[in-house]
Tab-separated table of C-alpha atoms and ligand atoms in Angstrom:
chain	number	residue	atom	x	y	z
A	17	MET	CA	135.118	101.274	101.762
A	18	ASP	CA	136.763	98.087	103.065
A	19	SER	CA	136.464	94.725	101.340
A	20	ILE	CA	137.387	91.220	102.424
A	21	LEU	CA	139.645	89.144	100.201
A	22	VAL	CA	139.444	85.372	100.625
A	23	VAL	CA	141.699	82.962	98.780
A	24	GLY	CA	139.962	79.606	98.843
A	25	GLY	CA	141.449	76.198	99.511
A	26	GLN	CA	142.698	76.262	103.100
A	27	THR	CA	141.418	73.646	105.547
A	28	LEU	CA	140.561	75.345	108.829
A	29	SER	CA	141.676	73.861	112.119
A	30	GLY	CA	142.097	74.992	115.698
A	31	THR	CA	140.157	76.665	118.464
A	32	VAL	CA	138.356	79.978	118.411
A	33	ALA	CA	136.318	81.875	121.018
A	34	THR	CA	132.854	83.355	120.584
A	35	SER	CA	132.151	87.011	121.421
A	36	GLY	CA	129.139	88.356	123.288
A	37	SER	CA	125.787	88.294	121.532
A	38	LYS	CA	124.854	91.357	119.486
A	39	ASN	CA	121.156	90.581	119.669
A	40	ALA	CA	121.274	90.229	123.447
A	41	ALA	CA	123.490	93.271	124.013
A	42	LEU	CA	121.254	95.664	122.054
A	43	PRO	CA	118.032	95.296	124.095
A	44	ILE	CA	120.022	95.037	127.333
A	45	LEU	CA	121.816	98.320	126.642
A	46	PHE	CA	118.457	99.953	125.895
A	47	ALA	CA	117.015	98.426	129.072
A	48	SER	CA	119.485	100.522	131.038
A	49	LEU	CA	117.272	103.520	130.172
A	50	LEU	CA	114.772	102.121	132.689
A	51	ALA	CA	116.900	103.128	135.702
A	52	ASP	CA	119.032	106.187	136.453
A	53	GLY	CA	122.587	105.550	137.610
A	54	GLU	CA	125.521	103.369	136.608
A	55	HIS	CA	124.976	100.111	134.710
A	56	ARG	CA	127.974	97.836	134.087
A	57	PHE	CA	128.164	95.332	131.260
A	58	ASP	CA	130.793	92.725	130.373
A	59	ASN	CA	131.323	90.588	127.265
A	60	VAL	CA	129.942	93.402	125.102
A	61	PRO	CA	130.987	92.680	121.501
A	62	ALA	CA	132.980	95.294	119.566
A	63	LEU	CA	130.563	95.915	116.697
A	64	LYS	CA	129.191	98.772	114.626
A	65	ASP	CA	125.684	98.142	116.007
A	66	ILE	CA	127.034	98.612	119.522
A	67	ASP	CA	128.687	101.885	118.374
A	68	SER	CA	125.301	102.979	117.002
A	69	THR	CA	123.630	102.095	120.306
A	70	GLU	CA	126.283	104.031	122.186
A	71	LEU	CA	125.593	107.107	120.034
A	72	LEU	CA	121.878	106.805	120.663
A	73	LEU	CA	122.367	106.438	124.417
A	74	ALA	CA	124.652	109.488	124.361
A	75	ALA	CA	121.966	111.453	122.479
A	76	LEU	CA	119.619	110.466	125.321
A	77	ASN	CA	121.988	112.123	127.835
A	78	CYS	CA	123.721	108.939	129.029
A	79	ASP	CA	127.463	108.890	129.680
A	80	VAL	CA	128.978	105.802	128.088
A	81	GLU	CA	132.467	104.465	128.764
A	82	ARG	CA	133.930	101.452	126.990
A	83	ASP	CA	137.067	99.540	127.776
A	84	SER	CA	137.682	96.520	125.575
A	85	HIS	CA	134.539	94.401	126.138
A	86	SER	CA	133.292	96.205	129.234
A	87	MET	CA	130.876	99.076	129.131
A	88	ARG	CA	129.558	101.499	131.743
A	89	VAL	CA	126.344	103.339	130.987
A	90	ILE	CA	125.445	106.170	133.341
A	91	VAL	CA	121.810	107.017	132.797
A	92	LYS	CA	120.454	110.520	133.492
A	93	PRO	CA	117.089	111.904	132.406
A	94	PRO	CA	117.265	113.383	128.884
A	95	SER	CA	115.754	116.765	127.990
A	96	MET	CA	113.765	114.956	125.309
A	97	ALA	CA	113.100	111.199	125.108
A	98	GLU	CA	113.795	111.073	121.386
A	99	ALA	CA	115.610	108.677	119.054
A	100	PRO	CA	116.313	110.809	115.967
A	101	TYR	CA	116.199	109.602	112.349
A	102	ASP	CA	119.931	110.041	111.746
A	103	LEU	CA	120.714	107.471	114.430
A	104	VAL	CA	117.752	105.110	113.925
A	105	ARG	CA	118.322	104.757	110.168
A	106	LYS	CA	121.733	103.224	110.915
A	107	MET	CA	120.196	100.479	113.009
A	108	ARG	CA	116.615	99.200	112.917
A	109	ALA	CA	116.987	97.725	116.390
A	110	SER	CA	116.837	101.308	117.740
A	111	ILE	CA	113.070	100.697	117.959
A	112	LEU	CA	113.976	98.796	121.149
A	113	CYS	CA	114.286	102.104	123.012
A	114	LEU	CA	110.541	102.735	122.533
A	115	GLY	CA	109.406	100.577	125.466
A	116	PRO	CA	112.034	101.728	127.995
A	117	LEU	CA	111.660	105.458	127.164
A	118	LEU	CA	107.881	105.330	127.311
A	119	ALA	CA	107.813	103.343	130.553
A	120	ARG	CA	110.401	105.543	132.241
A	121	TYR	CA	109.507	109.042	131.005
A	122	GLY	CA	105.868	108.754	129.933
A	123	GLU	CA	106.766	109.862	126.430
A	124	ALA	CA	108.893	108.557	123.579
A	125	ARG	CA	109.609	109.888	120.090
A	126	VAL	CA	111.307	107.242	117.976
A	127	SER	CA	111.950	107.704	114.285
A	128	LEU	CA	110.519	105.087	111.937
A	129	PRO	CA	113.449	102.953	110.821
A	130	GLY	CA	112.880	103.114	107.063
A	131	GLY	CA	113.552	100.404	104.492
A	132	CYS	CA	115.461	97.238	105.054
A	133	ALA	CA	116.973	94.705	102.684
A	134	ILE	CA	115.262	91.771	104.418
A	135	GLY	CA	111.609	92.154	103.431
A	136	SER	CA	109.507	95.029	104.698
A	137	ARG	CA	110.178	94.422	108.443
A	138	PRO	CA	107.313	96.471	109.884
A	139	ILE	CA	107.116	97.683	113.497
A	140	ASP	CA	103.326	97.455	113.860
A	141	LEU	CA	103.557	94.824	116.621
A	142	HIS	CA	105.807	97.086	118.733
A	143	VAL	CA	103.341	99.947	118.341
A	144	ASP	CA	100.262	97.769	119.088
A	145	THR	CA	101.936	96.518	122.254
A	146	MET	CA	102.445	100.022	123.611
A	147	ARG	CA	98.772	100.774	122.871
A	148	GLN	CA	97.716	97.628	124.724
A	149	LEU	CA	99.735	98.833	127.701
A	150	GLY	CA	97.622	102.001	127.694
A	151	ALA	CA	99.728	104.429	125.638
A	152	THR	CA	98.403	106.684	122.928
A	153	VAL	CA	100.566	106.259	119.866
A	154	GLU	CA	100.620	108.457	116.785
A	155	ILE	CA	102.778	108.357	113.701
A	156	GLU	CA	103.709	111.912	112.726
A	157	GLU	CA	106.418	113.297	110.482
A	158	GLY	CA	108.210	109.959	110.321
A	159	TYR	CA	108.176	109.448	114.084
A	160	VAL	CA	106.362	107.075	116.408
A	161	ILE	CA	105.150	109.322	119.218
A	162	ALA	CA	103.928	107.414	122.283
A	163	ARG	CA	102.534	108.879	125.506
A	164	ALA	CA	101.174	107.483	128.783
A	165	ASP	CA	101.207	108.916	132.319
A	166	ARG	CA	101.895	105.410	133.523
A	167	LEU	CA	101.577	102.237	131.519
A	168	GLU	CA	98.945	99.739	132.684
A	169	GLY	CA	99.588	95.995	132.824
A	170	ALA	CA	97.692	94.063	130.150
A	171	ARG	CA	97.334	90.726	128.386
A	172	ILE	CA	99.391	90.912	125.214
A	173	LEU	CA	98.840	88.150	122.689
A	174	PHE	CA	101.249	88.298	119.765
A	175	GLU	CA	99.525	87.033	116.631
A	176	LYS	CA	102.954	86.692	115.051
A	177	LEU	CA	105.975	85.661	117.025
A	178	THR	CA	108.390	88.592	117.291
A	179	VAL	CA	111.704	88.786	119.128
A	180	GLY	CA	111.973	92.588	119.223
A	181	GLY	CA	108.255	93.003	119.956
A	182	THR	CA	108.521	90.616	122.914
A	183	GLU	CA	111.580	92.511	124.183
A	184	ASN	CA	109.886	95.912	123.917
A	185	ALA	CA	106.781	94.569	125.696
A	186	LEU	CA	108.914	92.999	128.425
A	187	MET	CA	110.890	96.183	129.079
A	188	ALA	CA	107.822	98.436	129.038
A	189	ALA	CA	105.850	96.147	131.362
A	190	THR	CA	108.508	96.161	134.099
A	191	LEU	CA	107.421	99.659	135.187
A	192	ALA	CA	103.703	99.358	134.311
A	193	ARG	CA	101.029	99.397	137.015
A	194	GLY	CA	99.844	95.816	137.644
A	195	THR	CA	100.405	92.529	135.841
A	196	THR	CA	101.261	91.964	132.180
A	197	VAL	CA	101.005	88.556	130.566
A	198	ILE	CA	102.755	88.158	127.207
A	199	GLU	CA	101.381	85.211	125.242
A	200	ASN	CA	103.060	83.659	122.213
A	201	ALA	CA	106.247	85.327	123.466
A	202	ALA	CA	109.562	84.727	121.694
A	203	LYS	CA	111.692	82.114	123.486
A	204	GLU	CA	115.042	83.153	122.030
A	205	PRO	CA	118.062	83.010	124.397
A	206	GLU	CA	118.469	86.771	123.827
A	207	VAL	CA	115.003	87.392	125.328
A	208	VAL	CA	116.007	85.266	128.311
A	209	ASP	CA	119.265	87.206	128.731
A	210	LEU	CA	117.328	90.491	128.663
A	211	ALA	CA	114.897	89.170	131.305
A	212	ARG	CA	117.879	88.160	133.431
A	213	TYR	CA	119.251	91.685	133.449
A	214	LEU	CA	115.822	93.189	134.069
A	215	LYS	CA	115.520	90.890	137.097
A	216	THR	CA	118.950	92.027	138.297
A	217	MET	CA	117.525	95.547	138.131
A	218	GLY	CA	114.622	94.476	140.350
A	219	ALA	CA	111.973	93.556	137.769
A	220	LYS	CA	109.504	90.799	138.631
A	221	ILE	CA	109.400	88.422	135.680
A	222	GLU	CA	108.427	84.774	135.344
A	223	GLY	CA	108.309	82.408	132.387
A	224	GLU	CA	111.092	83.838	130.185
A	225	GLY	CA	112.205	81.193	127.716
A	226	SER	CA	108.637	79.841	127.497
A	227	SER	CA	105.794	81.157	125.367
A	228	VAL	CA	104.066	82.891	128.311
A	229	ILE	CA	105.919	85.584	130.251
A	230	THR	CA	104.339	87.225	133.290
A	231	ILE	CA	105.565	90.578	134.545
A	232	GLU	CA	104.489	92.189	137.806
A	233	GLY	CA	105.136	95.915	137.372
A	234	VAL	CA	107.269	97.692	139.990
A	235	ASP	CA	107.588	101.413	140.811
A	236	LYS	CA	111.322	101.681	140.310
A	237	LEU	CA	114.297	99.737	138.973
A	238	THR	CA	117.939	100.127	139.984
A	239	PRO	CA	121.096	99.661	137.881
A	240	GLY	CA	123.276	96.555	138.134
A	241	GLN	CA	125.957	94.471	136.406
A	242	HIS	CA	125.464	91.907	133.646
A	243	THR	CA	127.624	89.675	131.450
A	244	ILE	CA	126.194	89.320	127.940
A	245	VAL	CA	125.415	85.771	126.792
A	246	PRO	CA	127.669	84.349	123.997
A	247	ASP	CA	126.614	84.940	120.396
A	248	ARG	CA	125.032	81.720	119.101
A	249	ILE	CA	124.939	83.033	115.527
A	250	GLU	CA	128.647	83.847	115.519
A	251	ALA	CA	129.416	80.440	117.079
A	252	GLY	CA	127.299	78.739	114.408
A	253	THR	CA	128.994	80.684	111.619
A	254	LEU	CA	132.443	79.623	112.881
A	255	LEU	CA	131.356	75.975	113.059
A	256	ILE	CA	130.049	76.118	109.494
A	257	ALA	CA	133.357	77.720	108.446
A	258	GLY	CA	135.177	74.675	109.792
A	259	ALA	CA	132.658	72.327	108.183
A	260	ILE	CA	132.730	73.852	104.700
A	261	THR	CA	136.513	73.518	104.501
A	262	GLY	CA	136.402	69.918	105.765
A	263	GLY	CA	138.366	71.079	108.798
A	264	ALA	CA	138.366	70.312	112.514
A	265	VAL	CA	137.480	73.283	114.692
A	266	THR	CA	136.480	73.875	118.283
A	267	VAL	CA	134.332	76.882	119.125
A	268	GLU	CA	134.735	77.921	122.745
A	269	GLN	CA	132.858	80.225	125.087
A	270	CYS	CA	129.494	79.380	123.592
A	271	VAL	CA	126.313	77.709	124.850
A	272	PRO	CA	125.911	74.458	122.849
A	273	GLN	CA	122.295	74.161	123.998
A	274	HIS	CA	121.516	77.373	122.039
A	275	LEU	CA	122.721	75.720	118.814
A	276	ARG	CA	120.844	72.440	119.097
A	277	SER	CA	119.065	72.802	115.780
A	278	LEU	CA	122.253	73.604	113.820
A	279	ILE	CA	124.105	70.756	115.555
A	280	ASP	CA	121.304	68.322	114.639
A	281	HIS	CA	121.479	69.370	110.981
A	282	LEU	CA	125.287	69.151	110.894
A	283	LYS	CA	125.015	65.614	112.324
A	284	ASP	CA	122.365	64.843	109.722
A	285	CYS	CA	124.921	65.878	107.066
A	286	GLY	CA	127.392	63.388	108.554
A	287	PHE	CA	129.617	65.707	110.608
A	288	GLU	CA	130.845	64.407	113.945
A	289	ILE	CA	130.150	66.866	116.702
A	290	GLY	CA	131.406	66.814	120.278
A	291	GLN	CA	130.333	69.244	122.965
A	292	ASP	CA	130.783	70.097	126.603
A	293	ALA	CA	129.228	72.809	128.749
A	294	SER	CA	130.745	75.723	126.830
A	295	SER	CA	132.334	74.457	123.630
A	296	ILE	CA	131.476	72.602	120.441
A	297	SER	CA	133.966	70.598	118.364
A	298	LEU	CA	133.533	69.541	114.791
A	299	ALA	CA	135.703	66.738	113.422
A	300	SER	CA	137.137	66.960	109.928
A	301	CYS	CA	135.006	65.380	107.229
A	302	ASP	CA	135.708	64.922	103.509
A	303	ARG	CA	132.198	64.630	102.169
A	304	TRP	CA	128.809	65.459	103.611
A	305	GLN	CA	125.207	64.872	102.655
A	306	ALA	CA	122.657	67.542	101.871
A	307	SER	CA	120.172	68.378	104.631
A	308	ASP	CA	116.916	70.321	104.290
A	309	ILE	CA	116.292	73.223	106.659
A	310	SER	CA	113.275	75.361	107.460
A	311	THR	CA	113.973	78.454	109.514
A	312	ALA	CA	111.676	78.940	112.492
A	313	PRO	CA	111.549	80.757	115.836
A	314	TYR	CA	113.790	79.352	118.592
A	315	PRO	CA	114.399	76.485	119.200
A	316	GLY	CA	113.955	76.010	115.429
A	317	PHE	CA	116.700	76.605	112.878
A	318	PRO	CA	117.709	80.301	113.138
A	319	THR	CA	117.007	82.511	110.142
A	320	ASP	CA	120.297	84.246	110.989
A	321	LEU	CA	122.188	81.051	110.009
A	322	GLN	CA	120.188	80.293	106.859
A	323	ALA	CA	122.578	82.032	104.422
A	324	GLN	CA	125.640	80.412	105.998
A	325	PHE	CA	124.054	76.921	105.912
A	326	MET	CA	123.153	77.496	102.279
A	327	ALA	CA	126.854	78.104	101.509
A	328	LEU	CA	127.636	74.762	103.172
A	329	MET	CA	124.946	73.028	101.100
A	330	THR	CA	126.550	74.228	97.852
A	331	GLN	CA	129.339	71.732	98.720
A	332	ALA	CA	127.136	68.826	99.845
A	333	ASP	CA	126.409	65.537	98.105
A	334	GLY	CA	122.830	65.859	96.910
A	335	THR	CA	120.123	68.504	96.872
A	336	SER	CA	119.006	70.576	99.802
A	337	VAL	CA	115.689	72.414	100.141
A	338	ILE	CA	116.008	75.567	102.217
A	339	THR	CA	112.822	77.212	103.422
A	340	GLU	CA	112.889	80.695	104.938
A	341	GLY	CA	110.021	80.762	107.407
A	342	ILE	CA	110.635	84.077	109.191
A	343	PHE	CA	111.370	86.813	106.658
A	344	GLU	CA	110.174	87.427	103.130
A	345	ASN	CA	112.955	88.347	100.744
A	346	ARG	CA	115.830	86.836	102.714
A	347	PHE	CA	117.467	85.185	99.711
A	348	MET	CA	119.435	88.211	98.539
A	349	HIS	CA	122.663	86.215	98.945
A	350	VAL	CA	121.469	83.607	96.414
A	351	GLN	CA	122.359	85.655	93.347
A	352	GLU	CA	125.808	86.385	94.760
A	353	LEU	CA	126.408	82.691	95.562
A	354	VAL	CA	125.300	81.906	92.001
A	355	ARG	CA	127.943	84.364	90.754
A	356	LEU	CA	130.499	82.164	92.508
A	357	GLY	CA	129.157	79.172	90.573
A	358	ALA	CA	126.561	77.755	92.981
A	359	ASP	CA	123.562	75.930	91.542
A	360	ILE	CA	120.605	77.412	93.456
A	361	SER	CA	117.013	77.993	92.323
A	362	PRO	CA	115.132	80.386	94.600
A	363	MET	CA	111.330	80.335	94.494
A	364	SER	CA	109.609	82.787	96.814
A	365	GLN	CA	110.634	81.571	100.271
A	366	VAL	CA	112.122	78.236	99.182
A	367	ALA	CA	115.534	77.685	97.579
A	368	VAL	CA	116.733	74.433	96.056
A	369	VAL	CA	120.508	74.006	96.343
A	370	ARG	CA	122.159	71.354	94.194
A	371	GLY	CA	125.477	70.551	95.843
A	372	ASP	CA	128.650	70.410	93.772
A	373	ARG	CA	131.793	69.812	95.807
A	374	GLY	CA	134.588	72.037	94.523
A	375	GLY	CA	132.293	73.765	92.042
A	376	LEU	CA	132.768	77.364	93.198
A	377	SER	CA	135.257	79.832	91.781
A	378	GLY	CA	136.217	83.216	93.231
A	379	ALA	CA	134.681	86.467	91.977
A	380	PRO	CA	133.883	89.953	93.301
A	381	VAL	CA	130.571	89.775	95.210
A	382	MET	CA	128.449	92.243	97.106
A	383	ALA	CA	127.263	91.745	100.669
A	384	THR	CA	123.578	92.627	100.836
A	385	ASP	CA	123.026	92.226	104.560
A	386	LEU	CA	124.782	91.069	107.672
A	387	ARG	CA	124.341	87.299	107.427
A	388	ALA	CA	124.665	87.329	103.631
A	389	SER	CA	128.162	88.807	104.077
A	390	ALA	CA	129.132	85.871	106.276
A	391	SER	CA	127.732	83.372	103.792
A	392	LEU	CA	129.793	84.865	100.943
A	393	ILE	CA	132.953	84.697	103.031
A	394	LEU	CA	132.230	81.032	103.838
A	395	ALA	CA	131.728	80.305	100.144
A	396	GLY	CA	134.989	82.154	99.420
A	397	LEU	CA	136.840	79.768	101.754
A	398	VAL	CA	136.209	76.912	99.301
A	399	ALA	CA	136.040	78.787	95.989
A	400	LYS	CA	138.971	78.391	93.609
A	401	GLY	CA	141.012	81.588	93.494
A	402	THR	CA	140.113	84.890	95.132
A	403	THR	CA	136.721	86.119	96.263
A	404	ARG	CA	136.377	89.807	97.016
A	405	VAL	CA	133.421	90.563	99.288
A	406	ASN	CA	132.437	94.209	98.954
A	407	ARG	CA	130.164	96.344	101.159
A	408	ILE	CA	131.362	94.666	104.316
A	409	TYR	CA	130.046	97.394	106.581
A	410	HIS	CA	127.145	94.969	106.978
A	411	LEU	CA	129.579	92.392	108.357
A	412	ASP	CA	131.054	94.831	110.866
A	413	ARG	CA	127.572	95.544	112.223
A	414	GLY	CA	127.341	92.054	113.636
A	415	TYR	CA	130.630	90.126	113.602
A	416	GLU	CA	133.607	91.046	115.730
A	417	HIS	CA	136.631	90.772	113.420
A	418	LEU	CA	135.344	87.679	111.644
A	419	GLU	CA	138.323	87.786	109.287
A	420	LYS	CA	140.773	87.700	112.219
A	421	LYS	CA	138.989	84.739	113.797
A	422	LEU	CA	138.999	82.826	110.493
A	423	LYS	CA	142.650	83.718	109.915
A	424	SER	CA	143.527	82.308	113.339
A	425	LEU	CA	142.028	79.005	112.096
A	426	GLY	CA	144.223	79.062	109.001
A	427	ALA	CA	142.077	80.870	106.419
A	428	ASN	CA	143.800	82.951	103.761
A	429	ILE	CA	141.733	86.077	104.351
A	430	SER	CA	142.467	89.780	104.647
A	431	ARG	CA	140.728	93.113	104.844
A	432	VAL	CA	141.660	95.673	102.233
A	433	SER	CA	140.697	99.306	101.796
A	434	GLY	CA	139.218	100.403	98.535
A	435	SER	CA	135.942	101.269	96.887
A	436	ASP	CA	133.358	98.790	95.707
B	528	UD1	C1	115.451	89.778	115.612
B	528	UD1	C2	116.944	89.731	115.412
B	528	UD1	C3	117.269	89.268	113.991
B	528	UD1	C4	116.575	87.930	113.706
B	528	UD1	C5	115.089	88.003	114.009
B	528	UD1	C6	114.376	86.681	113.886
B	528	UD1	C7	117.718	91.506	116.864
B	528	UD1	C8	118.334	92.837	116.993
B	528	UD1	N1	117.477	91.067	115.606
B	528	UD1	O1	114.934	90.742	114.705
B	528	UD1	O2	118.686	89.120	113.886
B	528	UD1	O3	116.743	87.614	112.335
B	528	UD1	O4	114.887	88.490	115.359
B	528	UD1	O5	114.969	85.739	114.685
B	528	UD1	O6	117.489	90.814	117.845
B	528	UD1	N2	107.205	91.597	112.318
B	528	UD1	C9	106.046	92.266	112.013
B	528	UD1	N3	105.741	93.381	112.743
B	528	UD1	C10	106.521	93.834	113.761
B	528	UD1	C11	107.700	93.126	114.065
B	528	UD1	C12	108.019	92.000	113.320
B	528	UD1	O7	105.308	91.882	111.099
B	528	UD1	O8	106.181	94.843	114.395
B	528	UD1	C13	107.568	90.391	111.528
B	528	UD1	C14	108.914	90.520	110.795
B	528	UD1	O9	108.778	91.199	109.564
B	528	UD1	C15	109.308	89.068	110.634
B	528	UD1	C16	108.758	88.424	111.927
B	528	UD1	O10	107.767	89.323	112.432
B	528	UD1	O11	108.666	88.506	109.525
B	528	UD1	C17	109.772	88.181	112.996
B	528	UD1	O12	110.521	89.366	113.207
B	528	UD1	P1	111.151	89.708	114.628
B	528	UD1	O13	111.241	88.462	115.442
B	528	UD1	O14	110.410	90.859	115.213
B	528	UD1	O15	112.605	90.185	114.222
B	528	UD1	P2	113.460	91.323	114.910
B	528	UD1	O16	113.154	91.411	116.353
B	528	UD1	O17	113.390	92.557	114.087
């Protein structure tokens, strides 16, 4: 299994481009199941999660062709609208095919995803939504089995804000009979990008990006072309990489507006940030202040940048209080950061980070999930000596060659084969 070796101490500088968003690409690729024919996508990131999606689409009788960052998905009716366990267990987001399969074929069998390192991550809200749209849903032999001759538009009020639940509801409602109103909908840019492609396919949607989305069901959708929105989490990770080394970096091909919360906190720390329509620049800075963050749904501070920001706070002047407001148990990276010498006390969903500039030293560490892997690499950039980050298959699920991008900015980082 591959590991990443980082030798700390280099100051990053230069310009780096963001790839397409994983979390936008996944629902959009599944949305293609709503219409037979050829769908064309650009700016698709080269990631393990996209490979897993491709395998699942192929199992559903789609022909998939990829060329660099372009992808063609030719959708044909499958003999069985099923997402099997072997594919779903590799990627929890496979639950996003539930809505499209049910809406399009009147039946969907989707394996339950199983455990996950970040809290329990249930799928009850996805299932409830399909029921509210008129489906019967049973859980049998580890599968969610949903059936409906045709879904019926409904008022869906999410008691808890959910990105994936909103996306499944949105996709399912496009082909339902009548009007669906989703209240307390997620406002994430990835939901908006999905709605954009659904509209290209002929869906009638209003209000995406706000907390109320209205969908007028149509009888049929047709395939189209779509360019995936840039990955705000990758862009944020690259900015923090520059910041933690005291370097000056420019991240291009991103949407600065999508990173407002991170930018505000970096400014609060004392970093100078410049931005134009599609790039963000961070000026070099020797010392920075601690800043408290509380993760929250968009436009709040993204939970997917919490671990990376925590790495930055280990090098700040002062103490930072980090509150995880979305997931239980999303502090798995804390113990690994502590192994590198960080002074962090986690208490339930709050962690207190006492900054100590230059206080980290390299060690072998284990990536526990996708964003934790990134945080350990960021810490490795400033740790004395060598940090070996093991189990980086998590990293490859969601970052396109992060080590190459960091190397292009001057990091001493390499990928090595070997067991953990
Ligand atoms: C998506 C993102 C993930 C990000 C998260 C929050 C994708 C592929 N993944 O995950 O990177 O960290 O949004 O921004 O887009 N919940 C339930 N029942 C459900 C569904 C969710 O209780 O049926 C809970 C979750 O456990 C969590 C909260 O709702 O506490 C929010 O989760 P949700 O927004 O659904 O996350 P995902 O869509 O899985």
